[in-house]
Short mmCIF file of C-alpha atoms in Angstrom, two decimals:
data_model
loop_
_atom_site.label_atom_id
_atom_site.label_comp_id
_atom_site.label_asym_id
_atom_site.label_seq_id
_atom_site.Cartn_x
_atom_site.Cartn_y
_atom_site.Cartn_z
CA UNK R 6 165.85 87.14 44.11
CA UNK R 7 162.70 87.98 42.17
CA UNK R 8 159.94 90.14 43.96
CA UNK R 9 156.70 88.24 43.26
CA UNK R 10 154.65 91.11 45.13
CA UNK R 11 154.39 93.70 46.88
CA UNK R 12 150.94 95.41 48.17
CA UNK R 13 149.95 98.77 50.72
CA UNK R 14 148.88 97.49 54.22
CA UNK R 15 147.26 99.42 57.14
CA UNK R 16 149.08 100.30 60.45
CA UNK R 17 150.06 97.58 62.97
CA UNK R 18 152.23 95.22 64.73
CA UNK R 19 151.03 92.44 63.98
CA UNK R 20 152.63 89.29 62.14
CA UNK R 21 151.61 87.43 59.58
CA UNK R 22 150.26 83.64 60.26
CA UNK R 23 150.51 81.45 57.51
CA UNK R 24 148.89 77.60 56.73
CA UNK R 25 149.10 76.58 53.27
CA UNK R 26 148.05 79.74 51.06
CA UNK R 27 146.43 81.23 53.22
CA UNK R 28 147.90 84.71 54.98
CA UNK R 29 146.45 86.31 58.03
CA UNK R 30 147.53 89.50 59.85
CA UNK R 31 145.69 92.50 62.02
CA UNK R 32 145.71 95.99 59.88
CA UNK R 33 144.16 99.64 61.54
CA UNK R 34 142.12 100.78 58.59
CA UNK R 35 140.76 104.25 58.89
CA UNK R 36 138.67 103.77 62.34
CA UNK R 37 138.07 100.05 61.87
CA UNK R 38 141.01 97.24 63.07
CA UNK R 39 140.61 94.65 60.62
CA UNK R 40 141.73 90.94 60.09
CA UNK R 41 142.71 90.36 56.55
CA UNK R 42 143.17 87.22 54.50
CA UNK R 43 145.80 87.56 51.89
CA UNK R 44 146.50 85.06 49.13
CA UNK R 45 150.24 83.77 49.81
CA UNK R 46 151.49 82.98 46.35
CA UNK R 47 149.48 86.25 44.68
CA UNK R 48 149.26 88.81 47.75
CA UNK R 49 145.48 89.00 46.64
CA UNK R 50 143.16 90.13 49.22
CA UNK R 51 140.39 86.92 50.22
CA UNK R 52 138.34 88.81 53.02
CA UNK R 53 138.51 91.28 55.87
CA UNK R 54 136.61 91.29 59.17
CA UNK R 55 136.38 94.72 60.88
CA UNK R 56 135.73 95.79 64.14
CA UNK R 57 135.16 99.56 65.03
CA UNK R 58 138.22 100.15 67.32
CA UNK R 59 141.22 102.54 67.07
CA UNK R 60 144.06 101.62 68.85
CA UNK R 61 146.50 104.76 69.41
CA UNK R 62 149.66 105.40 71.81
CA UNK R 63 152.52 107.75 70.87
CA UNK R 64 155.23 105.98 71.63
CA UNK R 65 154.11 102.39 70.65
CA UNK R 66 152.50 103.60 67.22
CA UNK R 67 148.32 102.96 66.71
CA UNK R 68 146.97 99.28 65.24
CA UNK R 69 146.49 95.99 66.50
CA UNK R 70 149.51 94.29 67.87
CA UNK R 71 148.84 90.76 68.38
CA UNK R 72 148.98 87.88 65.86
CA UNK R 73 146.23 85.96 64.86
CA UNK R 74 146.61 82.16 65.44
CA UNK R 75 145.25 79.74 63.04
CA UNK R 76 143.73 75.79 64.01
CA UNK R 77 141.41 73.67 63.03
CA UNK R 78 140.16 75.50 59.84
CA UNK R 79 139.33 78.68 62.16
CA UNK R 80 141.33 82.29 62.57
CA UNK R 81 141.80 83.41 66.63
CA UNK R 82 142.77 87.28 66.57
CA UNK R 83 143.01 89.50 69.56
CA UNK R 84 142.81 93.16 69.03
CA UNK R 85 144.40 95.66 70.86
CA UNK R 86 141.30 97.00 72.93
CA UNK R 87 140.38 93.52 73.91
CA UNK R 88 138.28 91.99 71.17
CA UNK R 89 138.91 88.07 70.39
CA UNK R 90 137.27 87.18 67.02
CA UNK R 91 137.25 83.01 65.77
CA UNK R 92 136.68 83.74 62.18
CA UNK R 93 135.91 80.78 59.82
CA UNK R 94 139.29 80.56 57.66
CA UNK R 95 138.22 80.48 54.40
CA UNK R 96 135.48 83.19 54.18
CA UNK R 97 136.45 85.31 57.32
CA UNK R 98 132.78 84.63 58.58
CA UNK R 99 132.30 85.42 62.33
CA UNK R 100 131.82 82.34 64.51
CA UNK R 101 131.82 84.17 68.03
CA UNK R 102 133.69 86.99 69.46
CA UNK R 103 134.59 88.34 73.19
CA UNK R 104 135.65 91.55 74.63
CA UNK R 105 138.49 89.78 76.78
CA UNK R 106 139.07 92.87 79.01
CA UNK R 107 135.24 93.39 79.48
CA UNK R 108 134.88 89.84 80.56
CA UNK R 109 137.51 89.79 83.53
CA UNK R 110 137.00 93.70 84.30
CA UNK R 111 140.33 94.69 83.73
CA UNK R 112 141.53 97.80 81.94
CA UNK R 113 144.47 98.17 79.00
CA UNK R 114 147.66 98.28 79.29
CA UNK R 115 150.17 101.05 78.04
CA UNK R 116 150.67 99.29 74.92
CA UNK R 117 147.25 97.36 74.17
CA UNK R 118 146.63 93.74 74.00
CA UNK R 119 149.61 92.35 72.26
CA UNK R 120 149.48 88.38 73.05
CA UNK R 121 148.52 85.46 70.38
CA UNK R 122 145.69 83.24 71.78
CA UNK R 123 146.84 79.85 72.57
CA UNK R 124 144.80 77.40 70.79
CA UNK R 125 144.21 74.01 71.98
CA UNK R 126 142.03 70.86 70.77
CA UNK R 127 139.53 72.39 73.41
CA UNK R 128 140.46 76.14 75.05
CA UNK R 129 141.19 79.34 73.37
CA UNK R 130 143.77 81.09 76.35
CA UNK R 131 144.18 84.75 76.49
CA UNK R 132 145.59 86.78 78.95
CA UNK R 133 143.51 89.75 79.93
CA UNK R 134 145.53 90.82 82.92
CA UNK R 135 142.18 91.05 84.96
CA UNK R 136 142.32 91.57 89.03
CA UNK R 137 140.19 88.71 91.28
CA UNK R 138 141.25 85.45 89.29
CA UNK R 139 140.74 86.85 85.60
CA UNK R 140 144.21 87.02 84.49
CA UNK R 141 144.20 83.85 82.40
CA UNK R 142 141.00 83.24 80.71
CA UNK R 143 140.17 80.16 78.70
CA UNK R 144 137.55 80.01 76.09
CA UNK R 145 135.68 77.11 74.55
CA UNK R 146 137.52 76.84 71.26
CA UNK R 147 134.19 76.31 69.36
CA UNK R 148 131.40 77.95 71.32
CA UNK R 149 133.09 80.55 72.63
CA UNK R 150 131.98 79.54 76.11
CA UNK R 151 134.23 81.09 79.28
CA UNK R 152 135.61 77.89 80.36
CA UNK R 153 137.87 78.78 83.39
CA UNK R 154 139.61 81.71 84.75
CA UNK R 155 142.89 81.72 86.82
CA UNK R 156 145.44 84.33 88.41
CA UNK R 157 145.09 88.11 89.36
CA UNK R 158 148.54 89.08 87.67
CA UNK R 159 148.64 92.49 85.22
CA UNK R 160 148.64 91.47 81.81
CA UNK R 161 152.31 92.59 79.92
CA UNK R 162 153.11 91.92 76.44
CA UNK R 163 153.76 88.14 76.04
CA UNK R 164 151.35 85.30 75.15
CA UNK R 165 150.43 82.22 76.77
CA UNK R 166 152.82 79.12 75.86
CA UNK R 167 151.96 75.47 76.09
CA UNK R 168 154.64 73.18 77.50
CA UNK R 169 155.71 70.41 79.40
CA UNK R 170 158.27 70.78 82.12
CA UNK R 171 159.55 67.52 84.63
CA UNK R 172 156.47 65.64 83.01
CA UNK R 173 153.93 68.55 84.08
CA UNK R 174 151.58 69.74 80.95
CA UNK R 175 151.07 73.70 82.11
CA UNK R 176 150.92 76.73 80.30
CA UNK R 177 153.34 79.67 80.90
CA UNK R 178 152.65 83.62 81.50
CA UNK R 179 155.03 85.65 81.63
CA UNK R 180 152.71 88.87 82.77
CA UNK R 181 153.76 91.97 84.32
CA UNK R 182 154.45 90.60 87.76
CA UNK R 183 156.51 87.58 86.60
CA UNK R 184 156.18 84.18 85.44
CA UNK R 185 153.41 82.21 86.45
CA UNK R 186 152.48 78.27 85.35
CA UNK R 187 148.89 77.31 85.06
CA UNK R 188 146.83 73.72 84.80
CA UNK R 189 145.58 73.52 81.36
CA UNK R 190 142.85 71.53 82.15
CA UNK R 191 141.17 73.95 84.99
CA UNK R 192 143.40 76.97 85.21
CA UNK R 193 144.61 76.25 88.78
CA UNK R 194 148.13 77.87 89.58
CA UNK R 195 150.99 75.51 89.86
CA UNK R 196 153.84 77.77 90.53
CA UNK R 197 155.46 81.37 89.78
CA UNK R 198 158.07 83.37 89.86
CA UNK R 199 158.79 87.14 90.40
CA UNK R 200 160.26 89.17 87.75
CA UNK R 201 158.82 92.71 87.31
CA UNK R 202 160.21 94.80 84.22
CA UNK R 203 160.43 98.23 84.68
CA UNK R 204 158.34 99.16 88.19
CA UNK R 205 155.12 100.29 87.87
CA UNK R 206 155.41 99.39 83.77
CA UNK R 207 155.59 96.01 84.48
CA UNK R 208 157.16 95.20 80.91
CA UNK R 209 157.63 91.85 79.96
CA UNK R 210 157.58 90.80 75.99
CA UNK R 211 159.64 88.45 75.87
CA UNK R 212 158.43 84.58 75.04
CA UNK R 213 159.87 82.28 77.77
CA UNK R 214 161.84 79.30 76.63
CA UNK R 215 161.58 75.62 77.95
CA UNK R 216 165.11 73.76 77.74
CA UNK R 217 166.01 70.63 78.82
CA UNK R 218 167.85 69.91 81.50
CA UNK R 219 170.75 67.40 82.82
CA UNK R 220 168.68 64.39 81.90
CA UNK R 221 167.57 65.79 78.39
CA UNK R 222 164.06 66.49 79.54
CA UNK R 223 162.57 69.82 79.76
CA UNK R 224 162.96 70.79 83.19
CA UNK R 225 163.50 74.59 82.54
CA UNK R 226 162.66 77.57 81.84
CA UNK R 227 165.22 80.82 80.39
CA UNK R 228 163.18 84.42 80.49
CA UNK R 229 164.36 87.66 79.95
CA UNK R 230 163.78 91.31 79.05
CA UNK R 231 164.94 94.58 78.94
CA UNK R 232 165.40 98.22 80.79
CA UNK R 233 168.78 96.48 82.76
CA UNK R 234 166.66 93.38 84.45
CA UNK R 235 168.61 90.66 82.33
CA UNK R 236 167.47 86.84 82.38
CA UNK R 237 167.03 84.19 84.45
CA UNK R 238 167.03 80.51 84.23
CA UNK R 239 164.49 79.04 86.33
CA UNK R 240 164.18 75.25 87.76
#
């Protein structure tokens, strides 16, 4: 295989999301966490947006940790202190921007924000982890408006996932105290499920998966993690 390129990055966890030629990831540059725009084919730098925020934890490493999500020509990137930037795709050009954590009063966990906002035609969904109904939060995709809020669960380290399950449209959390199913059209809990990761850490990371069931339709749901809890298929 023939290495087309190869470039220096700044510090971070987060993955790269890709539509056409266009690559977008989160980089900690210096003092300033930054979401860069890198040519595909070339590894050429398009544009950067910075915010001033540092990131840092021993254990985990310093720099963002979640990655973007790209639809509808914009970029949706969570940093790890909170911020959610929707960036216009081709020039990187600020359309709005929210301090997640600010807006549902919650504070960070060990390891920073690390979930991808789910986009939708209409909702940007992010998972703050707030106390008092904030721990899902959805966002007007183009204003930026706060659209609904849902759930008093502590964030952990997974992102909201769209799905379907015995004919039910719902999103899935899997936050620190378990995993919890949500309305998409008004936030309203429709069920949960108690799995908590570690005590008082409350570490869950792991995406949870939708199979199908007897009758070939998704009915279920397989989660799992680490630190000897194991996984569970739920029902």
């Amino acid at each position: 295989p023939k290495e087309l390129w190869r470039r220096p990055v700044g510090l971070g966890w987060s993955a790269f999301a890709v539509v056409g030629n266009l690559a977008v990831t989160q980089e900690q540059r210096g003092d300033d966490e930054v979401v860069v725009a890198y040519e595909l084919r070339t590894g050429k730098e398009l544009w950067t947006h910075a915010d001033r925020f540092h990131f840092k934890e021993t254990l985990g490493g310093n720099g963002p940790r979640a990655t973007p999500t790209i639809h509808g020509g914009r970029i949706f990137a969570l940093g790890a202190e909170g911020v959610l930037n929707c960036l216009e795709a081709q020039t990187g050009k600020l359309v709005w921007s929210h301090n997640i954590l600010q807006d549902a009063k919650a504070k960070n966990i060990t390891w920073g924000m690390s979930g991808s906002p789910l986009v939708t035609e209409r909702l940007v969904v992010v998972n703050p982890g707030g106390p008092e109904g904030y721990s899902l939060v959805a966002y007007d995709r183009d204003s930026g408006r706060m659209v609904w809020h849902s759930g008093s669960g502590q964030a952990s380290y997974s992102s909201p996932l769209l799905t379907k399950l015995a004919g039910v449209e719902q999103i899935l959390m899997l936050n620190g105290p378990g995993l919890e199913a949500y309305a998409l059209e008004d936030g309203r809990e429709l069920w949960k499920f108690d799995w908590v990761t570690n005590g008082d850490g409350m570490i869950n990371v792991s995406q949870p998966i939708p199979l199908p069931g007897a009758d070939g339709q998704p009915d279920r749901v397989l989660i799992s993690s680490g630190y000897g809890m194991g996984s569970a298929m739920l029902e």
